[in-house]
Coordinates of C-alpha atoms in Angstrom, one line a residue:
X1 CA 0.0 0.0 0.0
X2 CA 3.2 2.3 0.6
X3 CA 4.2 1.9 -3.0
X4 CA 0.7 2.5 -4.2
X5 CA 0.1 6.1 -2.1
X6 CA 3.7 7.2 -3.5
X7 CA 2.6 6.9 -6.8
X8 CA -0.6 8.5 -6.7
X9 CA 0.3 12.5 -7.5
X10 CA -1.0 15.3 -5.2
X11 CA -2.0 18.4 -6.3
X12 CA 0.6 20.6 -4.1
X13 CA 0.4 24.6 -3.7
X14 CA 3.2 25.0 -6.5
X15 CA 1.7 22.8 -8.6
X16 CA -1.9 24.9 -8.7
X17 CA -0.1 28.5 -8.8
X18 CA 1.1 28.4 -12.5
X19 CA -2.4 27.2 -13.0
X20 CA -3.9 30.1 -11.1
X21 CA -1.4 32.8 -13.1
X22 CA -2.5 31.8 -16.1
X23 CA -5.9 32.1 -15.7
X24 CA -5.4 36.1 -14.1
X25 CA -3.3 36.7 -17.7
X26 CA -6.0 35.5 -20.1
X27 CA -7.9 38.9 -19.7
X28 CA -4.8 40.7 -20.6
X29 CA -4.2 38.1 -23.3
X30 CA -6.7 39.5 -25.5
X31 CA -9.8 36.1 -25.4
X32 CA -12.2 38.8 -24.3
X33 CA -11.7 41.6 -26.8
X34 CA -14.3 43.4 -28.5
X35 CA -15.3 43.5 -32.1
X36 CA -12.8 46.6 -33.2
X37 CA -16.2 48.0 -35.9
X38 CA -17.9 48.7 -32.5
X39 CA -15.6 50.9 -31.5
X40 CA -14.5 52.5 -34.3
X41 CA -18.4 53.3 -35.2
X42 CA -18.5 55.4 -31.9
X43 CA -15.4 57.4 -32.7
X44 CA -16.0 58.7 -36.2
X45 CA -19.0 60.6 -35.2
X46 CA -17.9 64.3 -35.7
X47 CA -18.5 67.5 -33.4
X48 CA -18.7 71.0 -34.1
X49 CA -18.1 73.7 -31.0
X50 CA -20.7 76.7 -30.8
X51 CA -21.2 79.4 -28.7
X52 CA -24.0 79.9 -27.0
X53 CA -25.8 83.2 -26.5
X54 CA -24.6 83.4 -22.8
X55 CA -21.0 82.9 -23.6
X56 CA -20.3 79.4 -23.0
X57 CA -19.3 76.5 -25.5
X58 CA -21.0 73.2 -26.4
X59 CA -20.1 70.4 -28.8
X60 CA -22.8 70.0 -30.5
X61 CA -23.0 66.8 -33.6
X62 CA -22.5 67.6 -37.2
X63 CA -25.2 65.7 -37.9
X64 CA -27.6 67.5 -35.8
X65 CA -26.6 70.6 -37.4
X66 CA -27.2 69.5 -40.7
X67 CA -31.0 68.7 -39.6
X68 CA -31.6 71.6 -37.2
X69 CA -33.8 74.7 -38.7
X70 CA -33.5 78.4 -37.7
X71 CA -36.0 79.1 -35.1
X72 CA -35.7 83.0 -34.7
X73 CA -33.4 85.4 -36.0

C-alpha cells in the first residue's frame, strides 16, 4: 500500500499557482476583446463647438446641425 500512495500524485500549492497565473493573464491576453467596428463606429462621429448666447461652449454633432432649422433670428 506504501508503494501505491507514492505513486498516486497530489495536487501541491506550487503545482496549482502556475495554473492560477495563467488564468489572471488570459484577460490581458486579449480572449475577451471586442469586435474593433464597434468601436471605431462610436469614434467617427464628428462634433462642431458653438457658442452659446450666454457665452459658454457646447459640442454639438455635425449631424444634428445639418438637420436643425432656424428658429428665430
Amino acid at each position: 500500500m506504501a508503494s501505491r500512495s507514492n505513486t498516486t500524485k497530489k495536487i501541491s500549492r506550487r503545482g496549482i499557482l502556475p495554473v492560477l497565473g495563467s488564468a489572471f493573464l488570459l484577460p490581458f491576453v486579449g480572449l475577451g476583446r471586442t469586435p474593433s467596428n464597434e468601436i471605431t463606429d462610436s469614434n467617427q462621429e464628428e462634433y462642431k463647438t458653438l457658442l452659446k448666447p450666454d457665452g459658454t461652449i457646447v459640442k454639438v454633432r455635425a449631424s444634428s446641425l445639418k438637420q436643425a432649422r432656424i428658429v428665430r433670428k
